[in-house]
Tab-separated table of C-alpha atoms in Angstrom:
chain	number	residue	atom	x	y	z
A	719	MET	CA	45.428	-21.095	4.567
A	720	LEU	CA	41.900	-20.322	3.437
A	721	HIS	CA	42.816	-16.675	3.168
A	722	SER	CA	45.857	-17.565	0.987
A	723	ALA	CA	43.705	-19.670	-1.339
A	724	TYR	CA	41.212	-16.814	-1.575
A	725	LEU	CA	43.993	-14.391	-2.477
A	726	VAL	CA	45.408	-16.765	-5.106
A	727	ALA	CA	41.952	-17.229	-6.643
A	728	LYS	CA	41.382	-13.494	-6.619
A	729	TYR	CA	44.776	-12.905	-8.218
A	730	GLN	CA	44.083	-15.500	-10.898
A	731	LEU	CA	40.724	-13.908	-11.591
A	732	PHE	CA	42.378	-10.507	-11.760
A	733	THR	CA	45.134	-11.640	-14.149
A	734	SER	CA	42.682	-13.492	-16.346
A	735	VAL	CA	40.100	-10.746	-16.460
A	736	LYS	CA	42.432	-7.844	-16.803
A	737	PRO	CA	43.653	-8.717	-20.319
A	738	MET	CA	40.059	-9.444	-21.266
A	739	ILE	CA	38.987	-6.061	-19.969
A	740	ARG	CA	41.848	-4.510	-21.830
A	741	ILE	CA	40.804	-6.238	-25.039
A	742	ILE	CA	37.160	-5.278	-24.526
A	743	ALA	CA	38.108	-1.708	-23.725
A	744	LEU	CA	40.383	-1.521	-26.729
A	745	SER	CA	37.746	-3.081	-28.961
A	746	ALA	CA	35.145	-0.688	-27.622
A	747	LEU	CA	37.474	2.212	-28.254
A	748	ILE	CA	38.121	1.065	-31.810
A	749	VAL	CA	34.412	0.498	-32.406
A	750	VAL	CA	33.472	3.890	-30.952
A	751	SER	CA	36.292	5.567	-32.823
A	752	GLY	CA	35.448	3.639	-35.969
A	753	CYS	CA	31.766	4.470	-35.636
A	754	GLY	CA	32.655	8.110	-35.211
A	755	THR	CA	34.848	8.029	-38.293
A	756	VAL	CA	32.243	6.123	-40.301
A	757	ARG	CA	29.635	8.675	-39.209
A	758	ASN	CA	31.944	11.521	-40.198
A	759	ILE	CA	32.533	9.916	-43.586
A	760	THR	CA	28.916	9.114	-44.387
A	761	VAL	CA	27.168	12.264	-43.176
A	762	LYS	CA	26.242	14.133	-46.311
A	763	GLU	CA	26.689	17.889	-46.426
A	764	ASP	CA	26.106	20.581	-48.976
A	765	VAL	CA	29.630	21.990	-49.167
A	766	LYS	CA	29.879	25.643	-50.195
A	767	PRO	CA	32.808	26.845	-52.331
A	768	TRP	CA	34.372	28.686	-49.376
A	769	GLU	CA	34.234	25.467	-47.336
A	770	LYS	CA	36.421	23.497	-49.737
A	771	ASP	CA	39.772	24.334	-48.181
A	772	ILE	CA	40.308	20.769	-46.901
A	773	LEU	CA	39.084	19.184	-50.136
A	774	ALA	CA	41.533	21.333	-52.093
A	775	GLN	CA	44.529	19.926	-50.253
A	776	ARG	CA	46.799	17.659	-52.246
A	777	SER	CA	46.250	14.811	-49.819
A	778	MET	CA	42.544	14.833	-50.720
A	779	GLN	CA	43.062	14.423	-54.479
A	780	PHE	CA	42.802	11.259	-56.582
A	781	PRO	CA	45.602	10.212	-56.675
A	782	GLN	CA	47.186	11.738	-53.604
A	783	ASP	CA	50.699	11.375	-54.993
A	784	ALA	CA	50.912	11.015	-58.775
A	785	MET	CA	54.510	9.753	-58.689
A	786	GLN	CA	53.728	7.049	-56.167
A	787	SER	CA	50.577	6.062	-58.012
A	788	TYR	CA	52.444	5.819	-61.334
A	789	VAL	CA	55.162	3.619	-59.814
A	790	ASP	CA	52.586	1.434	-58.054
A	791	ASP	CA	50.703	0.895	-61.298
A	792	HIS	CA	53.909	-0.227	-62.973
A	793	ILE	CA	55.024	-2.544	-60.153
A	794	PHE	CA	51.696	-4.270	-59.633
A	795	PHE	CA	50.954	-4.494	-63.361
A	796	SER	CA	54.309	-6.290	-63.729
A	797	LYS	CA	53.723	-8.706	-60.875
A	798	GLU	CA	49.989	-9.460	-60.956
A	799	ALA	CA	47.460	-10.614	-63.547
A	800	SER	CA	45.039	-7.748	-63.027
A	801	THR	CA	45.372	-4.070	-63.770
A	802	GLY	CA	43.423	-0.844	-64.311
A	803	GLY	CA	40.646	0.963	-62.552
A	804	GLN	CA	42.216	4.353	-61.859
A	805	GLY	CA	42.322	5.911	-65.318
A	806	VAL	CA	43.214	5.392	-68.957
A	807	GLY	CA	46.210	6.339	-71.079
A	808	GLY	CA	49.874	6.551	-70.290
A	809	GLY	CA	51.222	3.768	-72.516
A	810	GLY	CA	52.165	0.145	-72.095
A	811	CYS	CA	55.286	-1.778	-71.241
A	812	GLY	CA	56.714	-5.199	-71.907
A	813	CYS	CA	56.887	-6.169	-68.260
A	814	ASN	CA	53.783	-8.360	-68.376
B	412	MET	CA	53.755	36.604	-52.190
B	413	LYS	CA	53.245	34.599	-55.328
B	414	SER	CA	53.360	31.460	-53.243
B	415	ILE	CA	50.626	32.736	-50.907
B	416	ARG	CA	48.536	33.796	-53.885
B	417	ASN	CA	48.877	30.343	-55.386
B	418	LYS	CA	47.876	28.658	-52.149
B	419	LEU	CA	44.835	30.892	-51.722
B	420	SER	CA	43.848	30.320	-55.310
B	421	LEU	CA	44.217	26.601	-54.916
B	422	ALA	CA	42.204	26.549	-51.723
B	423	THR	CA	39.319	28.554	-53.088
B	424	CYS	CA	39.154	27.424	-56.664
B	425	SER	CA	40.448	23.884	-56.899
B	426	LEU	CA	37.590	21.543	-56.225
B	427	LEU	CA	37.860	17.907	-57.038
B	428	THR	CA	41.255	17.678	-58.652
B	429	THR	CA	44.150	20.035	-59.005
B	430	GLY	CA	43.944	19.384	-62.719
B	431	ASN	CA	40.535	20.996	-62.831
B	432	ALA	CA	41.527	24.114	-60.983
B	433	SER	CA	40.630	27.366	-62.599
B	434	ALA	CA	43.331	28.429	-64.988
B	435	GLU	CA	42.756	32.090	-64.351
B	436	ALA	CA	43.280	31.636	-60.631
B	437	ILE	CA	46.626	29.882	-60.861
B	438	GLU	CA	48.123	31.450	-63.923
B	439	ASN	CA	51.769	30.627	-64.502
B	440	ALA	CA	51.707	27.979	-61.799
B	441	TRP	CA	54.002	25.097	-62.706
B	442	ASP	CA	54.515	21.820	-60.906
B	443	VAL	CA	57.787	20.009	-61.366
B	444	ASP	CA	58.216	16.573	-59.841
B	445	SER	CA	60.988	14.016	-59.886
B	446	SER	CA	61.339	10.547	-58.473
B	447	TYR	CA	63.783	7.700	-58.083
B	448	LEU	CA	62.656	4.107	-57.478
B	449	TYR	CA	64.765	1.227	-56.279
B	450	TYR	CA	62.864	-2.058	-56.549
B	451	SER	CA	64.653	-5.236	-55.622
B	452	GLU	CA	63.376	-8.800	-55.379
B	453	VAL	CA	65.184	-11.412	-53.333
B	454	ASP	CA	67.405	-13.361	-55.795
B	455	ARG	CA	65.415	-11.987	-58.718
B	456	ILE	CA	64.926	-8.682	-60.507
B	457	THR	CA	66.288	-5.256	-59.582
B	458	VAL	CA	64.830	-2.124	-61.147
B	459	ASN	CA	66.189	1.407	-61.021
B	460	LYS	CA	63.671	3.917	-62.277
B	461	LEU	CA	63.994	7.667	-62.816
B	462	ILE	CA	60.951	9.840	-63.494
B	463	GLY	CA	60.710	13.539	-64.254
B	464	SER	CA	57.499	15.459	-64.855
B	465	ALA	CA	56.422	19.032	-65.401
B	466	LYS	CA	52.903	20.399	-65.549
B	467	GLY	CA	51.666	23.930	-65.957
B	468	PHE	CA	49.318	26.401	-67.593
B	469	VAL	CA	50.170	27.416	-71.114
B	470	SER	CA	47.132	29.689	-71.436
B	471	THR	CA	44.219	30.666	-69.248
B	472	LYS	CA	42.350	27.531	-70.335
B	473	ASP	CA	45.072	25.080	-71.271
B	474	THR	CA	47.313	22.888	-69.166
B	475	ALA	CA	50.256	20.927	-70.565
B	476	ALA	CA	52.242	18.173	-68.924
B	477	ILE	CA	55.172	15.995	-69.848
B	478	LYS	CA	56.553	12.944	-68.122
B	479	VAL	CA	59.799	11.167	-68.971
B	480	VAL	CA	60.666	7.758	-67.512
B	481	PHE	CA	63.867	5.755	-67.636
B	482	ASP	CA	64.023	2.160	-66.350
B	483	ALA	CA	67.040	-0.097	-65.961
B	484	MET	CA	66.128	-3.693	-65.142
B	485	SER	CA	68.417	-6.622	-64.443
B	486	GLY	CA	68.488	-9.890	-62.549
B	487	ALA	CA	66.837	-13.252	-62.915
B	488	THR	CA	63.232	-14.153	-63.648
B	489	PRO	CA	61.358	-17.483	-63.757
B	490	THR	CA	61.042	-18.938	-67.255
B	491	GLY	CA	58.296	-21.409	-66.410
B	492	ALA	CA	60.553	-24.472	-66.468
B	493	VAL	CA	60.480	-26.832	-63.481
B	494	LYS	CA	63.516	-27.258	-61.237
B	495	SER	CA	63.799	-31.045	-61.517
B	496	GLY	CA	66.413	-32.139	-64.015
B	497	ASN	CA	67.549	-28.582	-64.712
B	498	PRO	CA	70.363	-26.323	-63.503
B	499	LEU	CA	68.712	-23.439	-61.602
B	500	THR	CA	69.984	-20.515	-63.654
B	501	SER	CA	70.990	-19.927	-67.236
B	502	THR	CA	72.190	-16.822	-68.994
B	503	GLY	CA	69.536	-15.279	-71.185
B	504	ALA	CA	69.965	-12.694	-73.889
B	505	SER	CA	70.259	-9.045	-73.050
B	506	GLY	CA	66.787	-7.650	-72.881
B	507	GLY	CA	65.082	-10.945	-72.541
B	508	THR	CA	64.894	-14.219	-70.742
B	509	GLY	CA	64.872	-17.849	-71.631
B	510	PRO	CA	66.220	-19.637	-74.637
B	511	VAL	CA	66.720	-17.756	-77.876
B	512	GLY	CA	67.441	-19.916	-80.875
B	513	GLY	CA	66.662	-23.342	-79.446
B	514	GLY	CA	68.312	-25.052	-76.522
B	515	THR	CA	66.677	-25.479	-73.163
B	516	ALA	CA	65.741	-23.040	-70.444
B	517	ALA	CA	66.584	-23.187	-66.761
B	518	PRO	CA	63.915	-22.305	-64.174
B	519	LEU	CA	65.567	-18.903	-63.774
B	520	ALA	CA	67.137	-16.873	-66.560
B	521	ASP	CA	69.284	-13.774	-66.252
B	522	PHE	CA	68.231	-10.722	-68.174
B	523	ASP	CA	68.779	-7.007	-68.427
B	524	ASP	CA	66.750	-4.392	-70.218
B	525	THR	CA	66.218	-0.654	-70.396
B	526	ARG	CA	63.067	1.283	-71.073
B	527	ILE	CA	62.442	4.875	-72.041
B	528	ALA	CA	58.908	6.245	-71.935
B	529	VAL	CA	57.502	9.688	-72.663
B	530	ALA	CA	53.944	10.817	-71.992
B	531	LEU	CA	52.353	14.118	-73.006
B	532	ASP	CA	49.136	15.572	-71.624
B	533	TRP	CA	47.052	18.462	-72.816
B	534	GLN	CA	43.957	19.614	-70.991
B	535	HIS	CA	41.569	22.256	-72.294
B	536	GLU	CA	38.883	23.861	-70.186
B	537	HIS	CA	35.904	24.302	-72.517
B	538	THR	CA	33.608	25.725	-69.856
B	539	ARG	CA	33.876	26.317	-66.125
B	540	THR	CA	32.598	22.800	-65.503
B	541	PHE	CA	33.768	20.867	-68.551
B	542	ASN	CA	37.239	19.953	-69.737
B	543	LEU	CA	38.871	17.505	-72.104
B	544	ASN	CA	42.215	15.828	-71.482
B	545	TYR	CA	44.313	14.443	-74.327
B	546	ASN	CA	47.154	12.032	-73.621
B	547	GLY	CA	49.778	10.547	-75.888
B	548	ALA	CA	52.550	8.188	-74.817
B	549	PHE	CA	55.208	5.949	-76.244
B	550	SER	CA	57.771	3.629	-74.712
B	551	VAL	CA	60.696	1.715	-76.140
B	552	GLU	CA	62.565	-1.305	-74.793
B	553	ASN	CA	65.090	-3.679	-76.349
B	554	ASP	CA	62.241	-6.022	-77.249
B	555	TRP	CA	59.086	-3.932	-77.032
B	556	ARG	CA	57.531	-0.822	-78.533
B	557	SER	CA	54.308	0.780	-77.373
B	558	VAL	CA	52.351	3.805	-78.520
B	559	SER	CA	49.060	5.009	-77.075
B	560	GLY	CA	46.538	7.814	-77.198
B	561	ALA	CA	43.739	8.673	-74.796
B	562	VAL	CA	40.930	11.203	-74.386
B	563	THR	CA	39.232	11.838	-71.058
B	564	ALA	CA	36.218	14.098	-70.565
B	565	ASN	CA	35.439	15.577	-67.151
B	566	LYS	CA	32.073	17.192	-66.474
B	567	GLU	CA	31.176	18.749	-63.148
B	568	THR	CA	27.744	19.698	-61.906
B	569	SER	CA	26.992	23.406	-61.546
B	570	SER	CA	27.638	23.235	-57.807
B	571	ARG	CA	30.899	21.419	-58.583
B	572	SER	CA	30.176	18.806	-55.959
B	573	THR	CA	30.049	15.931	-58.433
B	574	LYS	CA	32.283	15.129	-61.360
B	575	PHE	CA	31.581	12.633	-64.129
B	576	THR	CA	34.505	11.185	-66.049
B	577	LEU	CA	34.497	9.312	-69.325
B	578	GLY	CA	37.738	8.147	-70.873
B	579	ALA	CA	38.914	6.068	-73.823
B	580	ALA	CA	42.411	4.918	-74.696
B	581	PHE	CA	43.928	2.993	-77.558
B	582	THR	CA	47.312	1.261	-77.252
B	583	PHE	CA	49.324	-0.480	-79.928
B	584	ASP	CA	52.179	-2.751	-78.793
B	585	GLU	CA	54.802	-4.553	-80.800
B	586	MET	CA	57.121	-7.171	-79.291
B	587	TRP	CA	59.909	-9.520	-80.328
B	588	ARG	CA	62.776	-11.453	-78.777
B	589	THR	CA	66.007	-9.610	-78.197
B	590	GLY	CA	68.641	-10.704	-80.653
B	591	SER	CA	66.054	-11.374	-83.340
B	592	THR	CA	62.959	-9.803	-84.853
B	593	THR	CA	60.801	-12.820	-84.147
B	594	THR	CA	58.558	-14.402	-81.549
B	595	PRO	CA	58.432	-18.155	-80.949
B	596	ASP	CA	55.621	-20.212	-82.400
B	597	PRO	CA	53.318	-20.797	-79.388
B	598	MET	CA	52.933	-24.367	-78.104
B	599	THR	CA	55.891	-25.708	-80.085
B	600	ARG	CA	59.018	-27.437	-78.794
B	601	VAL	CA	61.755	-25.125	-77.595
B	602	GLU	CA	64.309	-27.340	-79.255
B	603	ASP	CA	62.653	-26.997	-82.670
B	604	ASN	CA	63.064	-23.197	-82.508
B	605	LEU	CA	60.077	-22.386	-84.715
B	606	ALA	CA	59.562	-18.661	-85.010
B	607	ARG	CA	57.064	-16.135	-86.319
B	608	GLY	CA	57.397	-12.449	-87.043
B	609	LYS	CA	56.959	-9.716	-84.477
B	610	GLY	CA	53.966	-9.946	-82.193
B	611	GLN	CA	51.394	-7.171	-82.377
B	612	ARG	CA	48.622	-6.281	-80.020
B	613	SER	CA	45.973	-3.579	-79.903
B	614	THR	CA	44.155	-2.649	-76.728
B	615	THR	CA	41.122	-0.456	-76.153
B	616	ASP	CA	40.401	0.771	-72.628
B	617	LEU	CA	37.279	2.577	-71.464
B	618	ILE	CA	36.587	4.106	-68.084
B	619	ALA	CA	33.522	5.760	-66.591
B	620	GLY	CA	33.757	7.362	-63.189
B	621	VAL	CA	31.926	9.502	-60.669
B	622	THR	CA	33.689	11.623	-58.067
B	623	LYS	CA	31.442	12.963	-55.343
B	624	ILE	CA	32.034	15.326	-52.449
B	625	ILE	CA	30.290	13.708	-49.483
B	626	ASN	CA	31.032	16.412	-46.952
B	627	ARG	CA	33.655	18.970	-46.053
B	628	ARG	CA	36.143	16.227	-45.126
B	629	THR	CA	35.238	13.390	-47.451
B	630	VAL	CA	35.377	12.768	-51.157
B	631	ALA	CA	34.584	9.447	-52.848
B	632	GLN	CA	35.130	8.052	-56.312
B	633	LEU	CA	33.706	5.101	-58.219
B	634	ASN	CA	35.275	3.920	-61.485
B	635	LEU	CA	34.059	1.283	-63.897
B	636	ALA	CA	36.742	0.143	-66.331
B	637	PHE	CA	36.568	-2.079	-69.400
B	638	GLY	CA	39.429	-3.260	-71.576
B	639	LEU	CA	39.618	-5.329	-74.746
B	640	ALA	CA	42.942	-6.565	-76.098
B	641	ASN	CA	43.472	-8.412	-79.381
B	642	GLY	CA	46.594	-9.887	-80.926
B	643	TYR	CA	49.734	-11.496	-79.573
B	644	MET	CA	49.135	-12.003	-75.827
B	645	THR	CA	51.804	-14.659	-75.284
B	646	ASP	CA	55.072	-13.947	-73.475
B	647	PRO	CA	57.800	-14.732	-76.021
B	648	TYR	CA	60.256	-15.771	-73.286
B	649	LYS	CA	58.018	-18.026	-71.214
B	650	ILE	CA	58.036	-21.786	-71.584
B	651	PHE	CA	56.611	-24.769	-69.744
B	652	SER	CA	57.989	-28.199	-68.920
B	653	VAL	CA	56.513	-31.515	-69.968
B	654	VAL	CA	57.081	-33.900	-67.067
B	655	ASP	CA	56.662	-37.605	-66.447
B	656	ALA	CA	54.686	-39.214	-63.617
B	657	ASN	CA	57.571	-38.498	-61.226
B	658	GLY	CA	57.636	-34.811	-62.110
B	659	ILE	CA	60.894	-35.121	-64.033
B	660	GLU	CA	61.079	-32.867	-67.065
B	661	TRP	CA	61.632	-34.575	-70.403
B	662	ASP	CA	60.758	-31.761	-72.838
B	663	GLN	CA	60.070	-28.030	-73.013
B	664	TYR	CA	57.504	-26.080	-75.020
B	665	TYR	CA	56.897	-22.392	-75.628
B	666	GLU	CA	53.770	-21.212	-73.879
B	667	GLY	CA	50.599	-20.178	-75.707
B	668	ARG	CA	47.804	-17.831	-74.616
B	669	PRO	CA	44.483	-16.826	-76.195
B	670	ASP	CA	44.729	-14.021	-78.746
B	671	SER	CA	42.181	-11.842	-76.997
B	672	ARG	CA	41.438	-10.737	-73.471
B	673	THR	CA	38.451	-8.858	-72.076
B	674	ARG	CA	38.856	-7.244	-68.676
B	675	TRP	CA	36.574	-5.233	-66.478
B	676	SER	CA	36.906	-3.809	-62.992
B	677	ILE	CA	35.081	-1.687	-60.492
B	678	THR	CA	37.136	0.514	-58.186
B	679	ALA	CA	36.004	2.543	-55.194
B	680	ASN	CA	38.276	5.219	-53.706
B	681	LEU	CA	37.714	7.235	-50.569
B	682	ASN	CA	39.629	10.161	-49.097
B	683	HIS	CA	38.753	11.444	-45.652
B	684	GLN	CA	40.310	13.852	-43.206
B	685	THR	CA	39.570	12.884	-39.628
B	686	PHE	CA	38.201	15.258	-37.016
B	687	PRO	CA	39.621	16.534	-34.730
B	688	GLY	CA	42.913	14.787	-35.542
B	689	ASN	CA	43.152	16.175	-39.098
B	690	ASN	CA	44.803	12.967	-40.270
B	691	ASN	CA	44.041	11.483	-43.686
B	692	ILE	CA	42.463	8.155	-44.520
B	693	HIS	CA	42.857	6.785	-48.043
B	694	LEU	CA	40.893	3.653	-48.771
B	695	SER	CA	40.636	1.871	-52.072
B	696	TYR	CA	39.004	-1.357	-53.177
B	697	ARG	CA	39.015	-2.933	-56.623
B	698	TYR	CA	37.223	-5.974	-57.967
B	699	TYR	CA	38.667	-7.243	-61.223
B	700	SER	CA	37.532	-9.971	-63.603
B	701	ASP	CA	38.532	-11.111	-67.091
B	702	ASP	CA	37.648	-13.819	-69.595
B	703	TRP	CA	40.839	-15.732	-68.790
B	704	ASP	CA	39.016	-16.586	-65.563
B	705	VAL	CA	41.190	-14.330	-63.410
B	706	GLN	CA	39.285	-12.640	-60.597
B	707	SER	CA	41.007	-10.458	-58.055
B	708	HIS	CA	40.335	-8.338	-54.998
B	709	THR	CA	42.603	-5.443	-54.047
B	710	LEU	CA	42.331	-3.518	-50.791
B	711	ASP	CA	44.629	-0.578	-50.221
B	712	TYR	CA	44.656	1.416	-46.981
B	713	LYS	CA	46.820	4.415	-46.140
B	714	HIS	CA	46.614	6.436	-42.949
B	715	ARG	CA	48.455	9.732	-42.978
B	716	PHE	CA	49.426	11.193	-39.626
B	717	ASN	CA	49.946	14.925	-40.076
B	718	PHE	CA	52.366	16.392	-37.545
B	719	ALA	CA	52.368	19.938	-36.256
B	720	SER	CA	55.576	20.531	-38.191
B	721	THR	CA	53.573	19.758	-41.395
B	722	ASN	CA	55.672	16.633	-41.909
B	723	TYR	CA	53.634	13.485	-42.218
B	724	LEU	CA	53.996	9.756	-41.756
B	725	GLU	CA	51.782	7.502	-43.853
B	726	PRO	CA	51.715	3.773	-43.084
B	727	ARG	CA	50.239	1.660	-45.850
B	728	LEU	CA	48.835	-1.839	-46.195
B	729	ARG	CA	47.824	-3.317	-49.530
B	730	LEU	CA	46.241	-6.753	-49.734
B	731	TYR	CA	45.717	-8.595	-52.992
B	732	THR	CA	44.363	-11.960	-53.993
B	733	GLN	CA	43.720	-13.479	-57.428
B	734	SER	CA	42.510	-16.720	-58.955
B	735	ALA	CA	44.514	-18.503	-61.638
B	736	ALA	CA	43.963	-18.123	-65.358
B	737	GLU	CA	42.057	-21.078	-66.782
B	738	PHE	CA	45.026	-22.198	-68.923
B	739	TYR	CA	47.634	-21.861	-66.165
B	740	GLN	CA	49.563	-25.015	-65.229
B	741	ASN	CA	52.922	-25.247	-63.524
B	742	SER	CA	53.869	-28.031	-65.936
B	743	PHE	CA	52.212	-30.500	-68.285
B	744	SER	CA	52.195	-34.131	-67.281
B	745	SER	CA	52.625	-36.727	-70.009
B	746	PRO	CA	54.379	-40.115	-70.192
B	747	ASN	CA	57.789	-40.130	-71.792
B	748	ASP	CA	57.037	-42.995	-74.169
B	749	GLY	CA	58.305	-41.577	-77.429
B	750	THR	CA	54.995	-39.988	-78.452
B	751	SER	CA	54.224	-36.269	-78.514
B	752	PRO	CA	52.243	-34.984	-75.547
B	753	ASN	CA	48.586	-34.260	-76.212
B	754	LEU	CA	48.756	-30.570	-75.334
B	755	PRO	CA	45.764	-28.279	-74.784
B	756	GLN	CA	45.224	-25.295	-77.081
B	757	TYR	CA	46.633	-22.848	-74.515
B	758	LEU	CA	49.001	-23.331	-71.611
B	759	SER	CA	51.176	-21.006	-69.580
B	760	ALA	CA	53.350	-21.622	-66.518
B	761	ASP	CA	53.835	-17.885	-65.905
B	762	TYR	CA	53.681	-17.552	-62.108
B	763	ARG	CA	51.786	-14.269	-62.435
B	764	LEU	CA	48.788	-16.204	-63.780
B	765	ASP	CA	48.724	-18.582	-60.798
B	766	ASP	CA	46.455	-18.407	-57.732
B	767	MET	CA	48.155	-15.697	-55.724
B	768	SER	CA	47.963	-13.810	-52.433
B	769	SER	CA	50.044	-10.759	-51.811
B	770	ALA	CA	50.612	-8.204	-49.055
B	771	THR	CA	52.528	-4.954	-49.344
B	772	ALA	CA	53.266	-2.967	-46.200
B	773	GLY	CA	55.384	0.061	-45.472
B	774	PHE	CA	55.251	3.784	-44.961
B	775	THR	CA	55.844	7.127	-46.616
B	776	TYR	CA	57.444	10.050	-44.814
B	777	GLY	CA	56.773	13.470	-46.298
B	778	ILE	CA	58.516	16.766	-45.612
B	779	PRO	CA	56.890	19.865	-47.085
B	780	PHE	CA	59.223	22.864	-47.309
B	781	SER	CA	58.296	26.499	-46.976
B	782	ASN	CA	59.317	27.299	-50.569
B	783	ASP	CA	56.482	25.252	-52.093
B	784	ALA	CA	58.636	22.172	-52.378
B	785	ASP	CA	58.316	18.778	-50.774
B	786	LEU	CA	60.280	15.581	-50.273
B	787	ARG	CA	58.559	12.184	-50.012
B	788	THR	CA	60.322	8.988	-49.099
B	789	ARG	CA	58.691	5.607	-48.976
B	790	LEU	CA	59.859	2.175	-47.964
B	791	GLU	CA	57.694	-0.887	-48.529
B	792	TYR	CA	57.993	-4.634	-48.507
B	793	MET	CA	55.998	-6.817	-50.873
B	794	TYR	CA	55.346	-10.487	-50.227
B	795	GLN	CA	53.696	-12.689	-52.842
B	796	SER	CA	52.625	-16.258	-52.292
B	797	PHE	CA	51.733	-18.596	-55.180
B	798	GLU	CA	49.644	-21.726	-55.001
B	799	HIS	CA	51.227	-23.961	-57.655
B	800	SER	CA	54.235	-22.174	-59.119
B	801	GLU	CA	57.725	-23.614	-59.106
B	802	PHE	CA	58.846	-20.658	-57.011
B	803	ASP	CA	56.157	-20.391	-54.372
B	804	THR	CA	57.053	-16.928	-53.073
B	805	ASN	CA	58.404	-13.624	-54.292
B	806	LYS	CA	59.667	-10.925	-51.928
B	807	ALA	CA	60.580	-7.410	-52.895
B	808	LEU	CA	61.822	-4.198	-51.328
B	809	ILE	CA	60.417	-0.954	-52.677
B	810	PHE	CA	62.219	2.314	-51.998
B	811	GLN	CA	61.117	5.543	-53.622
B	812	ILE	CA	62.214	9.109	-53.074
B	813	SER	CA	60.460	12.030	-54.757
B	814	TYR	CA	61.087	15.741	-54.808
B	815	GLY	CA	58.526	18.195	-56.110
B	816	LYS	CA	58.482	21.964	-56.491
B	817	ARG	CA	55.793	24.422	-57.478
B	818	PHE	CA	56.707	27.670	-59.200
């Protein structure tokens, strides 16, 4: 009887701790991963012209996709009170 | 062979933007892009949009671009009227919404409109690190005409690790109600049908920006934007209800807004390619403020997963929140005792000027082809929630498919 109670208590502890450990482990992983990414983003380097292969990719341009950016500007300008911030020119519309 | 040469040229010579790439290195390179958008709100507006663009070098130092846009819009849109005491929907004029020529407006009005817009760009490289971009655009709708011009200067440092941008644009808009050449007299009774001539507005926009290479995998951008608009700022189709103590409408008035608006915003953009995953992070934040007392925060995050096949999947989450304009009210409360309501100078029940929170989520799937072409498809869902508006939510589906080719 005592042994059964001990097992139940141990099981309850296990089931209650396990998700917590999972959450902590996941959080730690995100934090570590996030820290690594933040470090990679913030470390300043003197980039030589022959090292700009990644920066020259389309996905690294502002904007990444001109068509998508143009459509976004139009949609959100039509549906929100604020606009601008990415450039000037291109004309207006009567949607807002 | 030409394709490989273009890629090598792009990789070695293009630094901060493709638009600044050395003309000599990518001579005769042309980009052609096309896109179709299907935008549909639940029980509201549907938009079909077609876009075509072409951009290429016309000399060793000059780039030209043209973009043509066609929009077809139809559906129902809120007029500003309250639901109580009104049928939900009325038929508005083609190209516009709400009452034209007196009468009363329902909370929702049907409308349909088309828009054609053309934009031309010309960029001249004055030196290796300095170029000027000229832009001209016009657009025409059934009830709107807009023409604009812009000049943007881009100056890079000698190492080409930092770019400074300074831009100015001027836009002139003219608007009227479909079926007439007039706009309603702001803050007057709908039933009285008092009209003015066409509305005119001029807008000046300025932008100053810095784009900085942080490291081999990161580039950041900071933009400061300022805009000043003067003229007719009122929506000629929007009205508001005058209601009694029980919220029952007993009259309708055309809305009225200030005749000037000053906006400014600060926007930070970041592009990063992760290591060792080689995925892309795009992060953007904007703070916006204007003298109508609207402040907003916009956070936009995209994470591109690049597959070995060169296809990519890019989930996206955009969060937006704004405060209401100082003259926004869902309706105006006044006793129905035979006297005119004591209205403020400005009042609008346009839901887009209300306190608002919005989330847009979805993904883009991209397929690059071996012949320098690519196909991008995106599907997103937008949810807007309003604090005081008669319609407290707006939900929309966004589907866009684009095909681009480089020659």
